[in-house]
Amino acid sequence: MPALALVLALAFLPDCLPAQAGRPKIGLVLEGGGAYGLAHIGVLEWLEEHHVPVDMIAGTSMGGLVGGLYASGMTASELREMVSHIDWNRVLTGETPFRALSFRRKEDRLAYPNRLEFGLRGGIHFPGGFNSGQEIDTLLSRYTLGYADLASFDDLPIPFRCVATELISGTQKVFDRGSLAAALRATMSLPAVFVPETRDGKVYVDGGVVNNLPVDVAKQMGADITIAVHLSSGPVDARELRSLLGVLGRTVSVVVSQTEMRTMQLADIVAVVDLKGFSNTDYDKWEAIERKGREAAANKAGILSRFAIPPEEYRRLTAGRQAGRKRPPQRVDAVEVTGTSTPLRRAIEAAMAPAIQGPLDTRVIEDGLSRILGLGRFESLSYRIVPHGGKPALEVMAREKAHGPPFFQPAVGIDGADQSNVGFLFTGRITALDLGGFRSEWRTDFSVGFRYGIATEYFHPLTETGRLFLAPGAFAQNERFEVYDKGNRIAEYRLGSSGAGLDLGISLSRFAELRAGYQFSRLDPVLRIGAPLFPEGGRRNDSASLRFVYEGQDDAIIPRSGLRAAAALRHYPQGDLNQMEMRLSAATAVSRMGSVLYGLAGGTSFGSRNIGLRSFSLGGPTRLGAYGTNELLGHQYLLATAGYERSLWPLPPLAGGRLYVIGLAQAARMDGSLLVPGIPLSVTGMLAAKTAIGPVFVGASFGDKGHRKWFFGLGKIF
């Protein structure tokens, strides 16, 4: 009965208002809910089309984001256009694009193709969230560029408030002034997913924890009528509670819904958006979710239309708001950097130099920030326009990673190329930065499993900004070396090796590196199973080398486009042996979901034939997959690859990237092969998934002369 009385009262409210009061002030309250919150755009579209004014907005999480951008002067159609161009997978995974990484961070991603990174500063520390929030910071910086520091959010074209949870005190924080971007970043910092927003010693996370539908906040702003938009996912399916994540998610939603029910009772009008059948991670279904928002508003047309104002009055209202919208300046005259040390500040200033050399262009700014993020030192970088000596300046706000350096990158590998002899491997990389000078790195790798070993390298630029570097290093390992014939293992060695060396190199760009060096080493093969194919006993294996690497592909795991090339020339004094090997692989996108793959690899020993364990080898899932590992051994080879990959569908954001189907056709020539003459052929098909712990794949290969294999694995694919 109270609810019925409220509806009846509202139905006659406009006619009952005193004449001197004018029209009622309408406060719009937008609820949080991840992808569900995109329905708010549909609600705003309906209100615009039917001339229902919005005089103030309060929101939480995604409701805060949509509401805050609308309050800043963006129209519903502009919000829709913005959402249509967002790469949601990139936003939700939070990974810096592979192409933007520095060369050494590309090496890290290739060696450890997962999203795991821990800090070792004062112990082992996890990051504050799976996602640094960089893509969110970038979006907010771009679309709030005119609102760096407001005395009050009442000064926006539409007065605005958003709610966050302050973790230290466990209390609600209502943002009503300061940086609009920082407020929006705080309100949508989903705990454990996004790294919290830290300001002035306070730690803020998603406001949905304490007030997901802040009707009370809108009333405190002075709203006469509050319109609350509730995002309903429908009844809970018990089958969704069979997993740990399902139980945890439902537990959180129960807590949130309790506060929603309390604040919903304060609202004058509640528009319920029916989102049954959608998930709060269905960002790629934003158009359908937005339509649900329009439908929810239309379902309340009978009461909402009573608050509509005449078209001409509505046009004057919106024109006035657009006139009050703050636009960024045409150009900036300086760059200011806050939040980091002097050497890194200078690096950021250098990367931002193009931003002050012409008209203000957010694409130029964000390209520069991506390259700085590619150094691997920062959690996030955001930007805004601030006054500087009476002129506008670009301020870059840097947030260094709180959990390191040093950093620890772990990985787990499973080698299922031979199902009767599956190999397991745990590896890790520890990287310490700036030991002995800015940009110096001490990098140590270890492995335990079918390969045991440790390798360390000290990378030292000769000058702070120069490209020349020295890189001394040392290693010791013992690994499994197997030889197969038609899928059958005919020999297994344990191959011990150790050594030390020194490289002199030049960093050509963030895509390429050239090194020359000498390595003192020892090789010690021990036969464990099968017939002897190589002489046993320790021997010297020193080498001088010249090596070039170009890494221009767009992904470390499953590239959609770009070129990867490597070439190495080596001289072994023991035996007076010279060898050269080159590998080239490329991908070209031919559709939104598909890419053509092609590659060429080859090596030669310049006429030397009896070279033992220095032989080139072919065999294995992506090196002539129908053949067993090391089934082809020789002094000279050529391998040609052609293929196609297609993206099938995305995985949940916290689980990883996407699922792919990949097909490869390969032909080879191996001179001096111990076992297989002629031109071996192989056709391979596989399913591969990019996950948070690394690529998972399974496939089968068919070749000539009855060769066939199936395989599976966790770890590197190409």
XYZ file of C-alpha atoms in Angstrom:
718
model
C 0.000 0.000 0.000
C 2.740 2.586 0.734
C 4.201 1.944 -2.714
C 0.768 2.407 -4.360
C 0.208 5.645 -2.475
C 3.596 6.909 -3.605
C 2.821 6.182 -7.257
C -0.578 7.903 -7.036
C 0.993 10.923 -5.390
C 3.633 11.161 -8.083
C 1.042 10.893 -10.830
C -0.538 14.153 -9.660
C 2.615 15.847 -8.351
C 3.213 18.285 -11.220
C -0.317 19.681 -10.889
C 0.072 20.063 -7.125
C 3.304 22.060 -7.089
C 2.982 25.694 -6.019
C 3.238 28.052 -8.974
C 6.181 29.950 -7.493
C 8.183 26.750 -7.166
C 8.437 26.281 -10.942
C 9.124 22.821 -12.304
C 10.616 20.238 -9.901
C 14.344 19.605 -9.898
C 14.927 16.087 -11.228
C 17.778 13.974 -9.937
C 18.806 10.924 -11.964
C 20.383 8.067 -9.979
C 22.398 5.501 -11.936
C 23.293 2.143 -10.438
C 26.566 0.258 -10.780
C 26.767 -3.143 -12.425
C 29.617 -3.575 -14.899
C 28.353 -4.108 -18.440
C 24.782 -3.811 -17.162
C 25.516 -0.111 -16.611
C 25.646 0.492 -20.360
C 21.837 0.340 -20.197
C 21.979 3.840 -18.670
C 22.859 5.228 -22.099
C 19.535 3.927 -23.411
C 17.702 5.574 -20.505
C 19.416 8.890 -21.262
C 18.531 8.612 -24.944
C 14.850 8.131 -24.098
C 14.858 11.077 -21.691
C 16.481 13.322 -24.313
C 14.058 12.298 -27.031
C 11.064 12.963 -24.769
C 12.416 16.255 -23.382
C 12.595 15.099 -19.785
C 15.252 17.305 -18.176
C 17.931 15.994 -15.841
C 18.995 18.623 -13.312
C 21.503 16.566 -11.319
C 23.058 13.102 -11.430
C 24.355 10.737 -8.766
C 25.937 7.435 -9.707
C 28.110 4.568 -8.626
C 30.635 2.465 -10.568
C 29.532 2.164 -14.218
C 26.560 4.347 -13.345
C 29.050 6.912 -12.076
C 31.085 6.689 -15.273
C 28.098 7.121 -17.593
C 26.574 9.781 -15.362
C 29.810 11.700 -14.921
C 30.554 11.873 -18.628
C 26.967 12.922 -19.349
C 27.212 15.569 -16.636
C 30.400 16.889 -18.262
C 28.388 17.805 -21.369
C 28.495 14.678 -23.501
C 25.168 13.783 -25.102
C 23.656 10.303 -25.118
C 24.603 9.915 -28.793
C 28.198 10.894 -27.986
C 28.268 8.305 -25.201
C 26.946 5.710 -27.627
C 29.634 6.624 -30.165
C 32.323 6.398 -27.481
C 31.197 2.945 -26.338
C 31.082 1.648 -29.920
C 34.804 2.351 -30.341
C 36.046 0.927 -27.041
C 38.137 -2.238 -27.219
C 36.534 -3.813 -24.165
C 38.858 -6.802 -24.108
C 41.841 -4.469 -23.880
C 40.139 -2.348 -21.220
C 39.267 -5.343 -19.067
C 42.545 -7.233 -19.369
C 44.578 -4.079 -18.771
C 47.592 -5.258 -20.742
C 49.906 -2.768 -22.395
C 49.809 -3.470 -26.160
C 52.674 -5.736 -27.144
C 53.901 -3.346 -29.840
C 54.197 -0.551 -27.262
C 56.522 -2.549 -25.000
C 60.217 -1.802 -24.891
C 62.418 -4.475 -26.453
C 63.356 -6.084 -23.141
C 59.744 -6.138 -21.959
C 58.853 -7.819 -25.256
C 61.464 -10.452 -24.396
C 59.771 -10.906 -21.008
C 56.338 -11.384 -22.575
C 57.679 -13.864 -25.134
C 59.512 -15.899 -22.495
C 56.656 -15.726 -19.955
C 53.430 -15.454 -21.996
C 51.009 -14.888 -19.138
C 49.631 -12.085 -16.961
C 51.430 -13.058 -13.751
C 53.777 -10.567 -12.141
C 54.652 -10.251 -8.466
C 56.745 -7.717 -6.613
C 59.710 -8.556 -4.389
C 60.035 -5.208 -2.640
C 60.181 -6.159 1.046
C 58.785 -9.644 0.409
C 56.474 -11.208 -2.167
C 53.592 -8.897 -3.034
C 50.685 -9.263 -5.415
C 49.572 -6.273 -7.494
C 46.590 -4.359 -6.133
C 44.387 -5.884 -8.836
C 44.425 -8.021 -11.953
C 44.080 -4.840 -13.994
C 46.124 -1.686 -13.472
C 43.220 0.375 -14.812
C 45.428 2.045 -17.402
C 42.875 1.839 -20.198
C 40.237 3.317 -17.894
C 42.660 6.108 -16.951
C 43.282 6.801 -20.629
C 39.571 6.975 -21.454
C 38.854 9.241 -18.510
C 41.778 11.531 -19.315
C 40.608 11.851 -22.923
C 36.953 12.576 -22.209
C 37.375 14.813 -19.138
C 40.285 16.848 -20.457
C 38.611 20.160 -19.691
C 37.880 19.303 -16.047
C 41.243 18.995 -14.299
C 40.384 20.506 -10.930
C 36.908 21.754 -10.065
C 36.023 23.716 -6.961
C 32.672 21.919 -7.074
C 31.058 19.341 -9.318
C 28.078 21.707 -9.263
C 30.072 23.709 -11.826
C 29.680 20.968 -14.407
C 26.991 21.467 -17.072
C 24.900 19.128 -14.905
C 25.700 18.943 -11.156
C 27.131 15.535 -10.337
C 28.169 13.258 -7.478
C 29.652 9.764 -7.436
C 30.265 7.305 -4.639
C 33.373 5.283 -3.781
C 34.391 3.145 -0.805
C 37.361 4.337 1.256
C 39.083 1.110 2.265
C 41.138 2.348 5.215
C 38.135 3.669 7.132
C 35.568 1.407 5.449
C 33.274 4.372 4.848
C 31.448 5.950 1.936
C 33.124 8.761 0.041
C 30.974 11.098 -2.040
C 33.100 12.915 -4.605
C 31.845 16.452 -5.131
C 34.963 18.361 -6.181
C 38.508 18.045 -7.538
C 39.511 16.009 -10.568
C 36.504 14.522 -12.366
C 38.672 11.788 -13.887
C 40.041 10.771 -10.470
C 36.531 10.629 -9.014
C 35.265 8.420 -11.834
C 38.330 6.187 -11.583
C 37.663 5.732 -7.850
C 33.968 4.935 -8.132
C 34.568 2.086 -10.610
C 37.673 0.478 -9.080
C 36.164 -2.987 -8.677
C 38.014 -4.671 -5.770
C 40.668 -7.237 -6.805
C 39.963 -6.498 -10.478
C 41.224 -2.919 -10.823
C 44.091 -1.490 -8.816
C 42.530 0.896 -6.229
C 42.637 4.643 -6.711
C 44.957 6.244 -4.156
C 44.654 9.955 -3.379
C 45.956 11.954 -0.419
C 46.697 8.858 1.627
C 43.243 7.380 1.016
C 42.541 4.141 -0.865
C 39.322 4.034 -2.897
C 37.490 1.135 -4.513
C 34.122 0.648 -6.189
C 31.305 2.481 -4.430
C 28.922 -0.424 -4.981
C 30.269 -1.984 -1.806
C 28.555 0.684 0.347
C 25.990 2.445 -1.879
C 25.313 1.045 -5.324
C 22.168 3.147 -5.915
C 22.855 6.510 -4.237
C 19.336 7.950 -4.095
C 20.168 9.567 -0.749
C 23.040 11.445 -2.376
C 20.731 12.869 -5.070
C 18.292 14.027 -2.411
C 21.123 15.707 -0.516
C 21.970 17.541 -3.729
C 18.486 19.081 -3.639
C 16.495 16.894 -5.994
C 12.722 17.284 -5.722
C 12.084 14.144 -7.778
C 14.521 11.234 -7.927
C 14.488 8.801 -10.845
C 16.474 5.681 -9.942
C 17.588 3.225 -12.628
C 17.824 -0.299 -11.217
C 19.677 -2.990 -13.185
C 17.968 -6.321 -12.629
C 19.636 -9.577 -13.676
C 16.582 -11.639 -12.761
C 16.360 -14.605 -10.402
C 19.540 -16.501 -9.543
C 20.096 -19.884 -11.210
C 21.337 -22.411 -8.630
C 23.595 -23.932 -11.294
C 25.640 -20.725 -11.263
C 26.594 -21.406 -7.618
C 28.503 -24.604 -8.282
C 31.877 -22.901 -8.669
C 34.066 -20.885 -6.316
C 33.766 -17.771 -8.487
C 30.004 -18.211 -8.703
C 29.645 -18.424 -4.929
C 31.952 -15.445 -4.335
C 30.172 -13.370 -6.957
C 26.762 -14.150 -5.528
C 27.968 -13.416 -1.985
C 29.080 -9.940 -3.046
C 25.847 -9.314 -4.958
C 23.785 -10.241 -1.875
C 25.642 -7.643 0.196
C 25.229 -5.014 -2.524
C 21.537 -5.778 -3.060
C 20.785 -5.171 0.633
C 21.945 -1.563 0.358
C 20.147 -1.202 -2.973
C 16.821 -2.219 -1.459
C 17.198 0.339 1.322
C 18.050 3.221 -1.003
C 15.516 2.167 -3.647
C 12.739 2.830 -1.141
C 13.868 6.468 -1.051
C 13.388 6.935 -4.794
C 10.302 8.605 -6.218
C 10.452 6.679 -9.503
C 12.283 3.420 -10.145
C 12.940 2.322 -13.727
C 13.835 -1.369 -13.665
C 16.012 -2.578 -16.544
C 15.355 -6.254 -17.244
C 18.770 -7.750 -18.035
C 17.931 -11.403 -17.546
C 20.076 -13.487 -19.881
C 22.974 -11.019 -19.849
C 26.155 -11.126 -17.798
C 27.766 -8.119 -16.154
C 30.811 -8.858 -18.337
C 28.874 -8.822 -21.642
C 30.437 -5.577 -22.839
C 30.443 -6.809 -26.434
C 26.618 -6.936 -26.226
C 26.388 -3.256 -25.369
C 23.857 -2.455 -28.102
C 21.363 -5.023 -26.820
C 21.935 -3.877 -23.222
C 21.433 -0.254 -24.239
C 18.102 -1.166 -25.883
C 17.014 -2.704 -22.595
C 17.629 0.680 -20.969
C 15.407 2.421 -23.532
C 12.702 -0.168 -22.934
C 12.878 0.376 -19.172
C 12.393 4.135 -19.604
C 9.581 3.578 -22.109
C 7.840 1.315 -19.596
C 7.712 4.321 -17.266
C 6.571 6.702 -19.995
C 3.231 7.341 -18.304
C 4.853 8.940 -15.291
C 8.130 10.225 -16.805
C 6.303 12.144 -19.540
C 4.619 14.252 -16.861
C 8.018 15.864 -16.233
C 8.667 16.711 -19.890
C 9.091 20.382 -20.761
C 8.177 22.111 -24.042
C 10.592 21.430 -26.947
C 11.785 25.025 -27.176
C 12.492 25.205 -23.456
C 14.365 21.904 -23.659
C 16.484 23.189 -26.572
C 17.404 26.306 -24.572
C 18.311 24.147 -21.591
C 20.575 21.830 -23.578
C 22.115 24.739 -25.528
C 23.014 26.434 -22.265
C 24.627 23.267 -20.988
C 26.631 22.830 -24.161
C 27.778 26.442 -23.883
C 29.027 25.685 -20.375
C 30.928 22.622 -21.519
C 34.662 23.084 -21.076
C 36.726 22.286 -24.135
C 40.477 21.587 -24.057
C 42.810 24.251 -25.510
C 44.045 24.098 -29.086
C 47.616 23.505 -27.951
C 49.811 23.247 -24.865
C 53.141 24.943 -24.284
C 54.801 22.737 -21.677
C 54.837 19.277 -20.114
C 54.791 18.719 -16.359
C 55.355 15.284 -14.813
C 54.388 14.318 -11.272
C 54.663 11.163 -9.216
C 58.039 9.761 -10.287
C 61.817 10.107 -10.041
C 63.987 12.471 -12.050
C 65.351 10.000 -14.656
C 61.882 8.641 -15.390
C 60.457 12.161 -15.420
C 62.957 13.103 -18.116
C 62.010 9.992 -20.100
C 58.324 10.932 -19.941
C 59.058 14.522 -20.946
C 61.009 13.266 -23.969
C 58.167 10.944 -24.992
C 55.669 13.799 -24.651
C 57.717 16.271 -26.710
C 55.595 15.713 -29.864
C 52.499 16.775 -27.891
C 53.751 20.369 -27.633
C 55.037 20.603 -31.196
C 51.659 21.047 -32.823
C 47.913 21.232 -32.178
C 46.716 19.286 -29.135
C 46.044 15.709 -30.228
C 45.075 13.080 -27.655
C 46.252 10.319 -29.997
C 49.778 11.740 -29.952
C 49.665 12.018 -26.163
C 48.398 8.464 -25.688
C 50.910 6.991 -28.131
C 53.681 8.575 -26.077
C 52.217 7.287 -22.826
C 51.944 3.771 -24.281
C 55.659 3.769 -25.032
C 56.429 4.870 -21.475
C 54.141 2.172 -20.080
C 56.092 -0.236 -22.248
C 59.071 0.231 -19.924
C 57.189 -1.894 -17.385
C 57.757 0.472 -14.472
C 54.368 2.139 -14.135
C 50.997 0.951 -12.943
C 49.286 3.715 -14.857
C 49.750 7.102 -16.480
C 47.017 9.704 -16.803
C 47.028 13.243 -18.139
C 45.181 16.530 -17.865
C 45.485 20.201 -18.792
C 46.683 22.595 -16.075
C 47.746 26.260 -16.063
C 51.489 26.900 -16.274
C 52.799 30.445 -16.230
C 49.493 31.746 -17.525
C 49.405 29.232 -20.370
C 47.986 25.721 -20.635
C 50.348 22.833 -19.948
C 50.043 19.079 -20.220
C 50.413 17.392 -16.846
C 51.261 13.693 -16.825
C 50.484 11.975 -13.539
C 52.618 8.865 -13.114
C 51.916 6.055 -10.713
C 54.868 3.706 -10.282
C 54.198 0.070 -9.464
C 53.845 -0.242 -5.711
C 54.799 -3.930 -5.531
C 58.203 -3.665 -7.227
C 60.884 -3.629 -8.544
C 62.339 -6.210 -8.234
C 59.703 -8.163 -10.181
C 59.078 -11.891 -10.325
C 57.406 -13.479 -13.352
C 56.478 -17.166 -12.927
C 55.230 -19.599 -15.550
C 54.125 -23.207 -15.773
C 54.772 -25.289 -18.866
C 53.329 -28.606 -20.005
C 54.830 -30.388 -23.005
C 52.397 -32.965 -24.360
C 54.070 -33.576 -27.709
C 54.546 -37.184 -26.561
C 51.632 -38.425 -24.438
C 53.729 -41.308 -23.080
C 56.354 -38.881 -21.810
C 54.598 -35.654 -20.806
C 56.969 -33.021 -19.466
C 56.249 -30.458 -16.757
C 58.203 -27.287 -16.114
C 58.101 -24.448 -13.612
C 60.090 -21.372 -14.581
C 60.571 -17.895 -13.237
C 62.314 -14.626 -14.004
C 63.510 -12.106 -11.415
C 64.291 -8.639 -12.733
C 65.981 -5.909 -10.685
C 66.105 -2.410 -12.173
C 68.577 0.480 -12.048
C 71.382 -1.437 -10.359
C 74.473 0.497 -11.361
C 72.597 3.236 -13.188
C 69.312 4.202 -14.794
C 68.011 1.600 -17.295
C 70.423 -1.092 -16.055
C 68.826 -4.480 -15.366
C 69.870 -7.664 -13.647
C 67.726 -10.490 -14.980
C 67.841 -14.049 -13.614
C 65.903 -17.055 -14.922
C 65.470 -20.440 -13.305
C 63.652 -23.615 -14.316
C 62.668 -26.845 -12.573
C 61.163 -29.890 -14.286
C 62.178 -31.549 -17.529
C 64.807 -28.790 -17.612
C 66.802 -27.705 -14.573
C 68.829 -24.557 -14.794
C 69.676 -20.998 -13.949
C 70.803 -18.151 -16.204
C 71.650 -14.585 -15.326
C 72.475 -11.455 -17.321
C 73.398 -7.929 -16.346
C 72.264 -5.390 -18.947
C 74.117 -2.087 -18.650
C 73.631 0.861 -21.047
C 76.882 2.721 -21.536
C 75.091 6.071 -21.111
C 71.759 7.076 -19.569
C 70.141 7.865 -22.920
C 72.418 6.017 -25.343
C 71.699 2.812 -27.246
C 74.988 0.965 -26.753
C 75.099 -1.577 -23.938
C 77.207 -4.284 -22.338
C 75.649 -7.551 -21.185
C 77.764 -10.065 -19.250
C 76.018 -13.292 -18.304
C 76.386 -16.865 -17.091
C 74.300 -20.039 -17.153
C 74.136 -23.680 -16.052
C 71.415 -26.148 -17.014
C 70.568 -29.778 -17.553
C 67.774 -30.557 -20.008
C 66.063 -33.446 -21.704
C 67.133 -34.035 -25.317
C 64.990 -36.627 -27.118
C 65.092 -38.088 -30.614
C 62.023 -39.612 -32.269
C 61.324 -41.748 -35.324
C 57.717 -41.913 -36.604
C 56.435 -40.852 -33.215
C 58.512 -43.377 -31.312
C 61.227 -42.221 -28.946
C 64.473 -43.938 -29.944
C 66.892 -42.073 -27.659
C 66.886 -39.753 -24.693
C 69.885 -37.806 -23.448
C 70.370 -35.548 -20.486
C 72.245 -32.615 -21.920
C 74.265 -30.633 -19.402
C 75.728 -27.253 -20.329
C 77.279 -24.312 -18.533
C 79.191 -21.199 -19.411
C 79.699 -17.447 -19.225
C 80.056 -14.706 -21.782
C 79.937 -11.042 -22.677
C 77.879 -9.231 -25.331
C 78.275 -5.760 -26.777
C 75.045 -4.584 -28.354
C 72.973 -1.756 -29.658
C 69.278 -1.189 -28.993
C 68.082 -0.172 -32.446
C 64.516 0.590 -31.335
C 61.816 -0.905 -29.167
C 61.467 -3.466 -31.988
C 65.058 -4.505 -32.714
C 68.422 -5.309 -31.157
C 71.857 -6.273 -32.490
C 74.480 -8.098 -30.401
C 78.006 -9.383 -30.836
C 79.622 -11.528 -28.167
C 81.758 -14.395 -27.039
C 80.734 -17.267 -24.785
C 82.913 -19.759 -22.936
C 80.891 -22.925 -22.412
C 80.971 -26.671 -21.844
C 78.640 -29.396 -23.142
C 78.125 -32.752 -21.412
C 75.644 -35.249 -22.997
C 74.660 -38.404 -21.099
C 72.620 -41.162 -22.769
C 69.700 -42.383 -20.647
C 67.528 -44.399 -23.048
C 68.051 -45.954 -26.493
C 70.878 -46.347 -28.954
C 73.815 -43.918 -28.856
C 73.560 -41.284 -31.570
C 76.163 -38.847 -30.255
C 79.481 -39.343 -28.450
C 79.251 -38.909 -24.695
C 81.611 -37.021 -22.409
C 82.190 -33.375 -21.606
C 83.733 -31.041 -24.182
C 84.315 -27.354 -24.785
C 81.641 -25.559 -26.789
C 82.874 -21.953 -26.959
C 81.367 -19.666 -29.573
C 81.597 -16.173 -31.007
C 78.313 -14.816 -32.308
C 76.560 -11.988 -34.118
C 72.805 -11.923 -33.495
C 69.941 -9.745 -34.738
C 66.326 -9.819 -33.581
C 63.354 -7.851 -34.898
C 60.068 -8.171 -32.988
C 57.319 -6.344 -34.866
C 54.289 -8.531 -34.273
C 51.244 -7.360 -32.368
C 51.081 -10.168 -29.810
C 53.504 -12.435 -27.988
C 51.224 -15.474 -28.043
C 48.968 -15.487 -31.115
C 49.853 -12.583 -33.434
C 47.233 -11.175 -35.776
C 49.635 -9.021 -37.763
C 53.280 -8.023 -38.025
C 56.711 -9.479 -38.656
C 59.120 -11.387 -36.427
C 62.678 -12.046 -37.612
C 65.856 -13.437 -36.064
C 69.282 -14.165 -37.514
C 72.405 -15.568 -35.869
C 75.933 -16.194 -37.157
C 78.152 -18.331 -34.898
C 81.742 -19.518 -34.980
C 82.837 -22.505 -32.818
C 86.634 -22.550 -32.406
C 86.551 -26.201 -31.327
C 86.136 -27.913 -34.676
C 86.422 -24.663 -36.652
C 82.667 -24.708 -37.346
C 80.654 -21.797 -38.730
C 76.853 -21.780 -38.644
C 74.111 -19.376 -39.631
C 70.401 -19.609 -38.939
C 67.546 -17.277 -39.873
C 63.867 -17.411 -38.894
C 61.080 -15.266 -40.296
C 57.399 -15.413 -39.350
C 54.624 -13.016 -40.272
C 50.884 -12.558 -39.943
C 48.537 -10.451 -42.036
C 44.983 -9.729 -40.950
C 42.557 -10.467 -43.788
C 39.328 -9.921 -41.857
C 38.170 -8.722 -38.459
C 38.575 -12.244 -37.069
C 41.084 -13.965 -39.341
C 44.766 -13.718 -40.308
C 47.018 -15.430 -42.821
C 50.274 -16.840 -41.405
C 53.481 -17.454 -43.289
C 57.064 -18.127 -42.371
C 60.447 -19.243 -43.576
C 63.343 -20.640 -41.564
C 66.686 -22.039 -42.559
C 70.171 -22.831 -41.357
C 73.499 -23.887 -42.770
C 76.852 -25.126 -41.502
C 78.631 -24.002 -44.661
C 79.560 -27.496 -45.787
C 80.492 -29.012 -42.404
C 78.619 -32.297 -41.909
C 79.720 -34.228 -38.824
C 78.597 -31.660 -36.271
C 76.902 -33.867 -33.639
C 74.802 -32.010 -31.093
C 75.301 -28.746 -32.960
C 72.959 -30.133 -35.632
C 69.845 -28.215 -36.618
C 66.608 -29.980 -35.693
C 63.000 -30.144 -36.850
C 59.943 -31.807 -35.340
C 57.346 -30.805 -32.790
C 53.977 -29.010 -32.891
C 55.032 -25.880 -34.825
C 58.268 -27.119 -36.432
C 56.826 -29.840 -38.723
C 54.193 -31.136 -36.313
C 53.645 -34.617 -37.798
C 57.231 -35.473 -36.891
C 58.501 -36.196 -33.402
C 60.805 -33.837 -31.535
C 64.292 -33.840 -33.105
C 63.229 -36.488 -35.639
C 65.050 -34.547 -38.330
C 68.667 -33.679 -37.509
C 71.197 -32.314 -39.960
C 73.754 -29.737 -40.977
C 71.481 -27.700 -43.253
C 67.714 -27.167 -43.433
C 64.861 -25.138 -44.873
C 61.320 -24.937 -43.445
C 58.397 -23.163 -45.147
C 55.106 -22.475 -43.356
C 51.716 -21.210 -44.523
C 48.613 -21.076 -42.375
C 45.467 -19.387 -41.181
C 44.165 -18.453 -37.756
C 40.699 -17.345 -36.762
C 39.418 -15.893 -33.527
C 36.360 -17.805 -32.348
C 35.063 -16.050 -29.231
C 36.345 -14.173 -26.174
C 37.000 -15.795 -22.831
C 35.848 -14.159 -19.572
C 38.107 -11.117 -18.967
C 39.664 -12.488 -15.777
C 40.313 -15.858 -17.441
C 42.262 -14.442 -20.344
C 41.886 -13.384 -23.958
C 40.256 -15.394 -26.738
C 39.879 -18.861 -28.221
C 41.457 -19.438 -31.651
C 41.547 -22.133 -34.297
C 44.858 -22.375 -36.165
C 45.835 -24.340 -39.253
C 49.402 -24.779 -40.570
C 50.849 -26.419 -43.679
C 54.618 -27.000 -43.663
C 57.239 -28.414 -45.963
C 60.904 -28.925 -45.111
C 64.253 -30.033 -46.417
C 66.891 -31.386 -44.054
C 70.335 -32.264 -45.389
C 72.219 -34.868 -43.414
C 69.166 -36.104 -41.521
C 69.965 -39.180 -39.479
C 66.582 -40.731 -40.140
C 64.348 -39.109 -42.802
C 65.298 -38.453 -46.448
C 63.301 -36.468 -49.030
C 60.982 -33.512 -48.410
C 58.923 -34.017 -45.230
C 55.390 -32.526 -45.173
C 53.007 -31.755 -42.333
C 49.505 -30.331 -41.895
C 48.534 -29.209 -38.369
C 45.270 -28.062 -36.817
C 44.906 -26.812 -33.268
C 42.646 -25.024 -30.845
C 44.463 -22.466 -28.708
C 43.249 -20.279 -25.870
C 45.037 -17.234 -24.471
C 44.549 -17.443 -20.724
C 45.824 -15.522 -17.714
C 48.304 -18.320 -16.926
C 49.520 -18.711 -20.512
C 48.364 -20.221 -23.804
C 46.637 -23.610 -23.644
C 46.499 -25.633 -26.846
C 45.584 -29.024 -28.276
C 45.926 -30.258 -31.840
C 46.861 -32.941 -34.328
C 49.262 -33.192 -37.265
C 49.306 -35.424 -40.350
C 52.283 -35.846 -42.649
C 53.882 -37.916 -45.372
C 55.090 -41.511 -45.007
C 52.490 -42.288 -42.350
C 53.624 -39.631 -39.877
C 50.869 -38.438 -37.548
C 50.713 -37.094 -34.010
C 48.412 -35.348 -31.607
C 49.645 -33.021 -28.914
C 48.658 -30.650 -26.150
C 50.444 -28.129 -24.010
C 50.537 -25.112 -21.755
C 53.120 -22.464 -22.571
C 54.610 -21.148 -25.773
C 52.932 -21.985 -29.095
C 55.049 -20.334 -31.786
